[in-house]
Coordinates of C-alpha atoms and ligand atoms in Angstrom, one line a residue:
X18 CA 0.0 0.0 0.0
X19 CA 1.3 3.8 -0.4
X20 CA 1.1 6.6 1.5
X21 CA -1.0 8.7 -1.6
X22 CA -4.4 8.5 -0.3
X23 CA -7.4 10.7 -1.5
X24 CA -9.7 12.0 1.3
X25 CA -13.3 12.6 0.4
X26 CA -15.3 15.2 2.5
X27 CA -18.7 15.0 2.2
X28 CA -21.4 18.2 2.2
X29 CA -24.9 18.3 2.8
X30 CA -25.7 14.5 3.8
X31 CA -23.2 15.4 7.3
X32 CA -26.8 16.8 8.6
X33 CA -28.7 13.6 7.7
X34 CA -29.3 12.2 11.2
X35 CA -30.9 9.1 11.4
X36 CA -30.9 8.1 7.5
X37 CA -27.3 8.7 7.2
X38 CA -26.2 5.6 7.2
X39 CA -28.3 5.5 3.9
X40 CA -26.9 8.5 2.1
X41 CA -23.2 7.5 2.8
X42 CA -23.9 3.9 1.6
X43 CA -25.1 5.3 -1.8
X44 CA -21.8 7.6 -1.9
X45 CA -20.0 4.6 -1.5
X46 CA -21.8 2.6 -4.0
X47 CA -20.6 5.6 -6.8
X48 CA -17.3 6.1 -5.5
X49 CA -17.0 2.6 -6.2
X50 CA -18.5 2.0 -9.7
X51 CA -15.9 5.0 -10.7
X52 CA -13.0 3.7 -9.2
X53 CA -13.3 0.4 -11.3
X54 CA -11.3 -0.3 -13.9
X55 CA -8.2 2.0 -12.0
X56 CA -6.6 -0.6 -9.6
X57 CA -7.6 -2.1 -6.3
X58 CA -8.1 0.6 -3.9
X59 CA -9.4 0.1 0.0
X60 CA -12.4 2.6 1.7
X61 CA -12.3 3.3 5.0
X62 CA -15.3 5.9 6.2
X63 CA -14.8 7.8 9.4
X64 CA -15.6 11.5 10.6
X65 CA -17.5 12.1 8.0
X66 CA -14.4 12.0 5.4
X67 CA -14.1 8.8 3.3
X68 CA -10.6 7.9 2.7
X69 CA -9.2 6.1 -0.4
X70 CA -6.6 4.1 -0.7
X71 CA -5.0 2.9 -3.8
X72 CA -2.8 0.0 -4.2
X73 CA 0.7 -0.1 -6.0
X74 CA -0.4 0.2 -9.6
X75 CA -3.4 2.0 -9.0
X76 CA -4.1 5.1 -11.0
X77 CA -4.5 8.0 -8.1
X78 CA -4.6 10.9 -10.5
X79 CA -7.3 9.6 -12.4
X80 CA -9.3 8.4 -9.7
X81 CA -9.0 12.4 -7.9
X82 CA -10.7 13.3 -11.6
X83 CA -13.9 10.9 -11.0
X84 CA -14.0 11.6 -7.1
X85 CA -14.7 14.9 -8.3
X86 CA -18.1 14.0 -10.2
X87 CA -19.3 12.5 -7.2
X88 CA -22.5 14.0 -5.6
X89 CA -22.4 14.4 -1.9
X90 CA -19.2 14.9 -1.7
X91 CA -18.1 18.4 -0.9
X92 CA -14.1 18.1 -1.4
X93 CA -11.9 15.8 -3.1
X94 CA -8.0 15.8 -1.5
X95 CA -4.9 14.5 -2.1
X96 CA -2.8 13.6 1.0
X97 CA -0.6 11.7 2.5
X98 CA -0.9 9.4 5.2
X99 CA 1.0 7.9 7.9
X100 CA 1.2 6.7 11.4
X101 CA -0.3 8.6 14.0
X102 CA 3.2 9.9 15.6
X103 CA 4.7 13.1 15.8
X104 CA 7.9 11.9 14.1
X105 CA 6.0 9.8 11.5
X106 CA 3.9 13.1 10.5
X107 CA 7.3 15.4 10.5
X108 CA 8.5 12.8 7.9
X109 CA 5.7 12.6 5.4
X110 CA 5.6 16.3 5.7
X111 CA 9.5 17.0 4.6
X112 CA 10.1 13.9 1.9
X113 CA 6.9 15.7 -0.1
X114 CA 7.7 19.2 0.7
X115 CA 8.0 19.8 -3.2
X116 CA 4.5 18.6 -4.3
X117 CA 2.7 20.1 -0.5
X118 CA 4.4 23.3 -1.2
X119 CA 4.8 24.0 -4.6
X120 CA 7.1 26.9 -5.7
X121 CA 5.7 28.4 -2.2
X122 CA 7.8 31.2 -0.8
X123 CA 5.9 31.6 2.6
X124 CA 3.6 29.4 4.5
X125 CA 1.8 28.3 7.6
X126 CA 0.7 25.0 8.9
X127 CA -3.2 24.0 10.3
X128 CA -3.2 21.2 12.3
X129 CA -6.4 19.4 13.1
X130 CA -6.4 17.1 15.8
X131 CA -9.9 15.5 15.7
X132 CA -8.3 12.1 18.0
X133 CA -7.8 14.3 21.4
X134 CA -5.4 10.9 22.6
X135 CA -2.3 12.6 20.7
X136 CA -0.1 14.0 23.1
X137 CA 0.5 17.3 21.1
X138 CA -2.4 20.0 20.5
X139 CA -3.3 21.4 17.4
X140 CA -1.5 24.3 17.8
X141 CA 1.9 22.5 19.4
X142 CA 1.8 20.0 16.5
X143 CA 1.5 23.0 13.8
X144 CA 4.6 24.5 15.7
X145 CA 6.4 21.2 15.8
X146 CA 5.6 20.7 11.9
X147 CA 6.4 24.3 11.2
X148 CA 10.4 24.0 12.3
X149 CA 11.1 20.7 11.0
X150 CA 10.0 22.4 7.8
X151 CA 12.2 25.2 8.1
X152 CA 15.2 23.3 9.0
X153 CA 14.8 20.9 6.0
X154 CA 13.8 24.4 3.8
X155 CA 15.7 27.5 5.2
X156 CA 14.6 29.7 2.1
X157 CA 11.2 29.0 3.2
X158 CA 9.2 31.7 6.0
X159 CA 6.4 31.4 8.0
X160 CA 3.4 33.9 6.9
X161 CA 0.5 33.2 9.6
X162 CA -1.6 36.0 7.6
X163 CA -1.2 35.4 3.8
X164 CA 0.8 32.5 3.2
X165 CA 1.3 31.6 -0.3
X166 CA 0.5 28.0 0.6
X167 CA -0.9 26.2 3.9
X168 CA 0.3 23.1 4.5
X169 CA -2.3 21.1 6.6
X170 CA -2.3 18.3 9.4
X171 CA -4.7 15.7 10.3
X172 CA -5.0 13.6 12.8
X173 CA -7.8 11.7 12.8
X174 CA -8.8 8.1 14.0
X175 CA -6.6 5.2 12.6
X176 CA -4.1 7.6 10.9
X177 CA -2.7 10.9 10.4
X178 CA -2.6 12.9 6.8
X179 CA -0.6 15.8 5.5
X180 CA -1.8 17.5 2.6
X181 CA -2.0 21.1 0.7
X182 CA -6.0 22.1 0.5
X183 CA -8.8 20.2 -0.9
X184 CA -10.5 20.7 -4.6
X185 CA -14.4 21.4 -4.9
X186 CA -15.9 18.3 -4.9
X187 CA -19.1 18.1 -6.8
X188 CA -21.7 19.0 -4.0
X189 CA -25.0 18.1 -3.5
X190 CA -26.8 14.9 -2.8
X191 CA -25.9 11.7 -3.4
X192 CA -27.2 9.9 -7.0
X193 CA -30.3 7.9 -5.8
X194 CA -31.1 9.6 -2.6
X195 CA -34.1 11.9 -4.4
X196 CA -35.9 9.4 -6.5
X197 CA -36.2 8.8 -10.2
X198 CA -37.2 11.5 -13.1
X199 CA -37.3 11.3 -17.0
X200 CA -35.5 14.5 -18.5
X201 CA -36.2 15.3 -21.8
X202 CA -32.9 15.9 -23.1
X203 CA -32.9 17.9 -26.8
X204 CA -29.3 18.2 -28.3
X205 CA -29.4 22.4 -26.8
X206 CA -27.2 23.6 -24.2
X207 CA -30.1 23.5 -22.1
X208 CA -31.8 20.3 -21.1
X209 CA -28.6 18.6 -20.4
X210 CA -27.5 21.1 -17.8
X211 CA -31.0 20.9 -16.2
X212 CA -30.9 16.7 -15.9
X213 CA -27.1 17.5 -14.7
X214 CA -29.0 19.7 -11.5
X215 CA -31.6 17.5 -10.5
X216 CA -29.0 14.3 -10.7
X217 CA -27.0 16.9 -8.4
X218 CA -29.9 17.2 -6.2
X219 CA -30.0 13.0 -5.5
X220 CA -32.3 12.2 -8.7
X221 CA -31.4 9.0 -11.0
X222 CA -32.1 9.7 -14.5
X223 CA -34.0 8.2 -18.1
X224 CA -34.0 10.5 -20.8
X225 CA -36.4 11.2 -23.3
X226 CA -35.4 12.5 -26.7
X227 CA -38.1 13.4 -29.7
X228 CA -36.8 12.6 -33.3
X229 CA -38.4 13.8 -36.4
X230 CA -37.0 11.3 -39.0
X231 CA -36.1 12.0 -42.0
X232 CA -36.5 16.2 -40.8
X233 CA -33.6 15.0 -38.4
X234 CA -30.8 12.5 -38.9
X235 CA -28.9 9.8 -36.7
X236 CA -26.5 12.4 -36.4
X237 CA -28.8 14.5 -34.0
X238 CA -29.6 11.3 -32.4
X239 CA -26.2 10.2 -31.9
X240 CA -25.3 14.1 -30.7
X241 CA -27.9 13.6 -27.8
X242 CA -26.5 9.8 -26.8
X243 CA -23.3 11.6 -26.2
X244 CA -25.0 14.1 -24.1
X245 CA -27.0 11.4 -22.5
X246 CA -23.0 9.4 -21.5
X247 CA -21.5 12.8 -20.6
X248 CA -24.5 13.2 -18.0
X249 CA -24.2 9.5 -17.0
X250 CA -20.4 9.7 -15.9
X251 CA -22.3 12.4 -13.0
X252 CA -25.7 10.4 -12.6
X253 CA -25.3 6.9 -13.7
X254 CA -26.8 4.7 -16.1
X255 CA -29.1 6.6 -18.0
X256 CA -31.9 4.9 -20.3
X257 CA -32.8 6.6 -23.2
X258 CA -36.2 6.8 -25.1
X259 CA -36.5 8.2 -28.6
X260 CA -40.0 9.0 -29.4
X261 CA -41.0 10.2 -33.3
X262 CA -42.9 13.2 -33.4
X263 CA -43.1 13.0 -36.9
X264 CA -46.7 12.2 -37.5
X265 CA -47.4 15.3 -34.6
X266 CA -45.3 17.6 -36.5
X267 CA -47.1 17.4 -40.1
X268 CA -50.3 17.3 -38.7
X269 CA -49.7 20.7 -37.1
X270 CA -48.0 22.2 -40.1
X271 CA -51.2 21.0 -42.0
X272 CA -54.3 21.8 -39.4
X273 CA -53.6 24.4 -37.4
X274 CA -52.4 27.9 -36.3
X275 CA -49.0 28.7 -37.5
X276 CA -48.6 30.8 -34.3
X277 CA -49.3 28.6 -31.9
X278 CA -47.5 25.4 -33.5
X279 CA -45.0 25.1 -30.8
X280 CA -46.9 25.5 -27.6
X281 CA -48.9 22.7 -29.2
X282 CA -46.1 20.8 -30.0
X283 CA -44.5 21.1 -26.3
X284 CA -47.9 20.2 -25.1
X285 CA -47.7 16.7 -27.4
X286 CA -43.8 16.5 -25.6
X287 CA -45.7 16.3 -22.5
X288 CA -48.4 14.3 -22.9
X289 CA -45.1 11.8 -24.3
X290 CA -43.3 12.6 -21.2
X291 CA -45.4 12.0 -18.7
X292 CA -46.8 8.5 -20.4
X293 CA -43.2 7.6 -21.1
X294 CA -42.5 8.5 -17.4
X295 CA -45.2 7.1 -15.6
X296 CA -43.9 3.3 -18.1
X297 CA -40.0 3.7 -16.4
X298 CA -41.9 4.5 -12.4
X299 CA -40.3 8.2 -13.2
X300 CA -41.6 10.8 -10.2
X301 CA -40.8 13.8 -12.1
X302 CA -40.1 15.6 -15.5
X303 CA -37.5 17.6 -16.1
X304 CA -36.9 20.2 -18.6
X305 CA -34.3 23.0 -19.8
X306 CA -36.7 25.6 -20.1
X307 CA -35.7 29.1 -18.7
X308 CA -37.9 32.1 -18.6
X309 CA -38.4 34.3 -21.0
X310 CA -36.0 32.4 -22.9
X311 CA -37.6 31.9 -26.5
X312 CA -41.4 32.1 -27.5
X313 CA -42.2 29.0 -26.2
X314 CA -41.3 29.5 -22.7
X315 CA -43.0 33.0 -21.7
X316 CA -45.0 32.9 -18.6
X317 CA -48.2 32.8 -20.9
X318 CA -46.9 30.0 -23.0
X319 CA -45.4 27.9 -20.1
X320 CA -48.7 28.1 -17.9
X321 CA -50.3 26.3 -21.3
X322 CA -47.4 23.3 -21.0
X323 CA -47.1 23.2 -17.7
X324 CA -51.4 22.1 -17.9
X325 CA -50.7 19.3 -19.7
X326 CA -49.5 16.7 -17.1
X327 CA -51.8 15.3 -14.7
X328 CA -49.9 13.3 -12.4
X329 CA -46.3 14.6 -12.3
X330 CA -44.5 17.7 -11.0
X331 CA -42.7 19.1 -14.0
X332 CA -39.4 20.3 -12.6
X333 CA -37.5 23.4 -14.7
X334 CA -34.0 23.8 -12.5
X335 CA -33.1 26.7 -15.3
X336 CA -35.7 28.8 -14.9
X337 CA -34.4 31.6 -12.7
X338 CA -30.6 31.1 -14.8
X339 CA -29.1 33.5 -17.2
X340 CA -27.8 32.0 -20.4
X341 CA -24.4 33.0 -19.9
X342 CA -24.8 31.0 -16.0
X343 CA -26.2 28.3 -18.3
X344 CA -23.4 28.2 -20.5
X345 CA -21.0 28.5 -17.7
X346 CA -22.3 25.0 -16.1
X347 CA -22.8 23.6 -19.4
X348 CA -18.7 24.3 -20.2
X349 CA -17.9 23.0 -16.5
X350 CA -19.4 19.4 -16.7
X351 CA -18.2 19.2 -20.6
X352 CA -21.6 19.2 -22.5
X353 CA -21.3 22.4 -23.8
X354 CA -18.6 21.5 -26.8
X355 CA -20.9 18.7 -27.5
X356 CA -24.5 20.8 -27.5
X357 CA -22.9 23.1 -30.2
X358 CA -22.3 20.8 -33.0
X359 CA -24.3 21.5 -35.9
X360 CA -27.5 19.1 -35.9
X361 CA -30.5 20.0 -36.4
X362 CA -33.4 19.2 -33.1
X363 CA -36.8 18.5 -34.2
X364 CA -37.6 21.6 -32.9
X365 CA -35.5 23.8 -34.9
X366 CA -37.0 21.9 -38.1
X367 CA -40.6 23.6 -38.0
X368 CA -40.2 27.0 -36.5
X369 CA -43.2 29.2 -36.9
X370 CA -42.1 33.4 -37.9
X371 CA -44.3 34.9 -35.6
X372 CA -45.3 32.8 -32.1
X373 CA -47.7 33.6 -30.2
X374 CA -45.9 34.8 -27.0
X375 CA -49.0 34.9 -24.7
X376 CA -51.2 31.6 -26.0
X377 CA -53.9 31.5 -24.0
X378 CA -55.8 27.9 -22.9
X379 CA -58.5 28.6 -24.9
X380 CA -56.8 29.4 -27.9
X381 CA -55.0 25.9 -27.6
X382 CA -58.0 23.9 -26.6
X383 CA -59.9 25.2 -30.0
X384 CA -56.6 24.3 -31.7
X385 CA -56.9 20.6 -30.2
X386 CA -60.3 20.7 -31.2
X387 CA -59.1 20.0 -34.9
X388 CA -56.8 17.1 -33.6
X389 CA -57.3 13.6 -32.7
X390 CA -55.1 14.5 -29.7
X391 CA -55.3 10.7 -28.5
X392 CA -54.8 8.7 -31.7
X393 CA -51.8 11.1 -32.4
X394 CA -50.5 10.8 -29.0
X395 CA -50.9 7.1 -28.7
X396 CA -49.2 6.2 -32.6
X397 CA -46.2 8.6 -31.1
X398 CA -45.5 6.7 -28.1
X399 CA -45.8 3.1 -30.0
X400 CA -43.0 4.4 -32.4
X401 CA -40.8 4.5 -28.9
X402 CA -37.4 3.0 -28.8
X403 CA -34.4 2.4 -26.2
X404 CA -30.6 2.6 -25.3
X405 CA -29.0 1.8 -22.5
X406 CA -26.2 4.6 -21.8
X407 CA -23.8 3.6 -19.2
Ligands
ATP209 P1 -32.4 23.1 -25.1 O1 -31.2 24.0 -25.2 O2 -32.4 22.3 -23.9 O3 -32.8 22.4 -26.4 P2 -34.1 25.4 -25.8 O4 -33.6 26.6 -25.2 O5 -33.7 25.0 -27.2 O6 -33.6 24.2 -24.8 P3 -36.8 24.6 -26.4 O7 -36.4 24.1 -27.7 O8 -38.0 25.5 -26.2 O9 -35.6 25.4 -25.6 O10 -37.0 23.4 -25.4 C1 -37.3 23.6 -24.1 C2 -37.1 22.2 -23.4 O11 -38.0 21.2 -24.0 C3 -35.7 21.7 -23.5 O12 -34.9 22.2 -22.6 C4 -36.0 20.2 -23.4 O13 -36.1 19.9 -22.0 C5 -37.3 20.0 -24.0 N1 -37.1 19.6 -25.5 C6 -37.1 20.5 -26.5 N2 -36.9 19.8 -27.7 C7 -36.7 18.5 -27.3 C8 -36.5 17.2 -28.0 N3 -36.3 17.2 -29.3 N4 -36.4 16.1 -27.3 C9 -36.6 16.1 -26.0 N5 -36.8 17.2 -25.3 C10 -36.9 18.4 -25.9
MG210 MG1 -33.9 23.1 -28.1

């Protein structure tokens, strides 16, 4: 075994009480599934930090990458451990002084010493640290109020770790602990970056994409599987439905008010989504849409949608986000480069000039009127397909 071990703090699930045995088991159950394939590693939970520890071969750097996608985990850090003595910790400290410090010119040292059995306090260990450190680095100084670097003892229950400062870990709750939704995942910037949210908030994930073959090619298809993986290396498996809207789409064209062809359309989507969600034992639907964004998702126009579901809470993460905040995530969790190649959604195939930007429910039910809402609903669904995306 080495001495690199990474050291998992976790957020929000700290305040669980009583279920927390439940949350930290799913955390571990993540953790897990991303470590494999990298080496043998051994867990070891205490103190609310979960501490990895990789066997010779394994791939450490690697591993720190993935810890960071995991939800529920507040900070992801590379230490190194030893034994739980004064001489052992003065050790690890000045054999990695290079990679603690850096190119460092001034510093301090924080010691933590959550096992109150060590003879030293946390301030006498710091001290202790702090000259064996400057006898092993004379060019180095000690700057208790803006060090360049802070070089940081632990000392917790079955060993002690030095390391140089955590990186953000992914936050929020961990994958499964907030039951099941379906998102309906377009190939925008959007909708990924909402499913990415709600998995962040403890949801698992299907996804539900709408095809307009031949208006759309396997190439948008293809474009939103990639999406659909990207999200999965945050959420987990992912199933994927692809629905035709096809049939929906030229019947529109052909029967009804240009204006109000895509409220109409979104309200087919969520007839789809809900049916679709309520097959897979989905809670929830979740959607990209932001306010005021385009046309279709005015106050006017989303209070039309949003009537469409009877059973299910629709859930809209974006809706208070800017696009440039939007964008921002989208870059951060890697979707972005993959939302902006050039295929056409079935939604930017049929794009009336002059929406109607405050629809009102009347207006669409005389539109429906014309339909055969149900047949057209039910043919869509039976054209469904599936993918697994692990
Ligand atoms: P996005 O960037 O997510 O495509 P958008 O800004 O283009 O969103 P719309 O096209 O109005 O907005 O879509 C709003 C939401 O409806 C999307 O965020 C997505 O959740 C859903 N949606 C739109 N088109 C599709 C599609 N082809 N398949 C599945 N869901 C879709
Ligand atoms: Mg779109």
């Amino acid at each position: 075994m080495k001495n690199d071990i990474l050291m998992l703090k976790y957020g929000e699930v700290v305040m669980k009480g009583l279920n927390r045995s439940y949350f930290d088991g799913l955390i571990v159950r993540r953790v897990k599934k991303l470590l494999e394939g990298l080496g043998s590693f051994e867990l070891q939970y205490a103190q609310s930090t979960l501490c990895i520890r990789g066997a010779d071969g394994a791939d450490m750097d690697e591993a720190a990458d993935r810890m960071k996608r995991v939800f529920g985990v507040s900070s992801v850090c590379r230490a190194y451990s030893c034994e739980k003595t004064t001489e052992a910790i003065k050790a690890a400290v000045t054999e990695n002084l290079d990679e603690l410090l850096g190119d460092a010119k001034t510093f301090k040292c924080e010691g933590k010493r959550s096992d109150k059995s060590f003879p030293l306090t946390s301030p006498q260990l710091s001290a202790e640290v702090g000259a064996a450190v400057l006898s092993a680095r004379p060019d180095l100084k000690v700057d208790v109020n803006a060090p360049d670097a802070v070089l940081r003892i632990e000392v917790r229950d079955k060993y002690a770790a030095v390391h140089g400062g955590g990186e953000k870990g992914a936050g929020g709750m961990p994958v499964g602990s907030a039951g099941h939704g379906l998102l309906l995942l377009s190939g925008g910037i959007d909708s990924p970056v909402a499913g990415y949210m709600m998995a962040r908030r403890g949801m698992t994930l299907d996804a539900l994409y709408f095809d307009s073959q031949p208006y759309t090619g396997a190439l948008a298809e293809n474009k939103v599987e990639q999406l659909a993986k990207r999200l999965s290396d945050y959420s987990g498996r992912i199933f994927m439905h692809i629905i035709s809207l096809t049939e929906i789409q030229e019947t529109l064209m052909k029967s009804c008010d240009e204006r109000l062809f895509t409220v109409l359309l979104r309200r087919f989507m969520m007839r789809l989504a809900e049916m679709q969600a309520l097959d897979v034992g989905a809670g929830a639907l979740i959607t990209g849409e932001s306010l005021g964004q385009v046309a279709s998702q005015t106050l006017h126009a989303i209070t039309v949608t949003n009537a469409v579901p009877q059973k299910l809470p629709v859930f809209r993460p974006l809706i208070a986000m800017d696009k440039d905040d939007i964008v921002h995530t989208a870059r951060s969790i890697g979707t972005f480069d993959i939302s902006v190649l050039p295929y056409e959604d079935c939604c930017t195939v049929f794009v009336p000039k002059h929406p109607n930007t405050r629809p009102t429910a009347e207006q669409v039910a005389a539109e429906e009127e014309k339909l055969d809402v149900t047949g057209l609903t039910n043919r869509a669904f039976e054209t469904r397909r599936h993918k697994k995306i692990i």
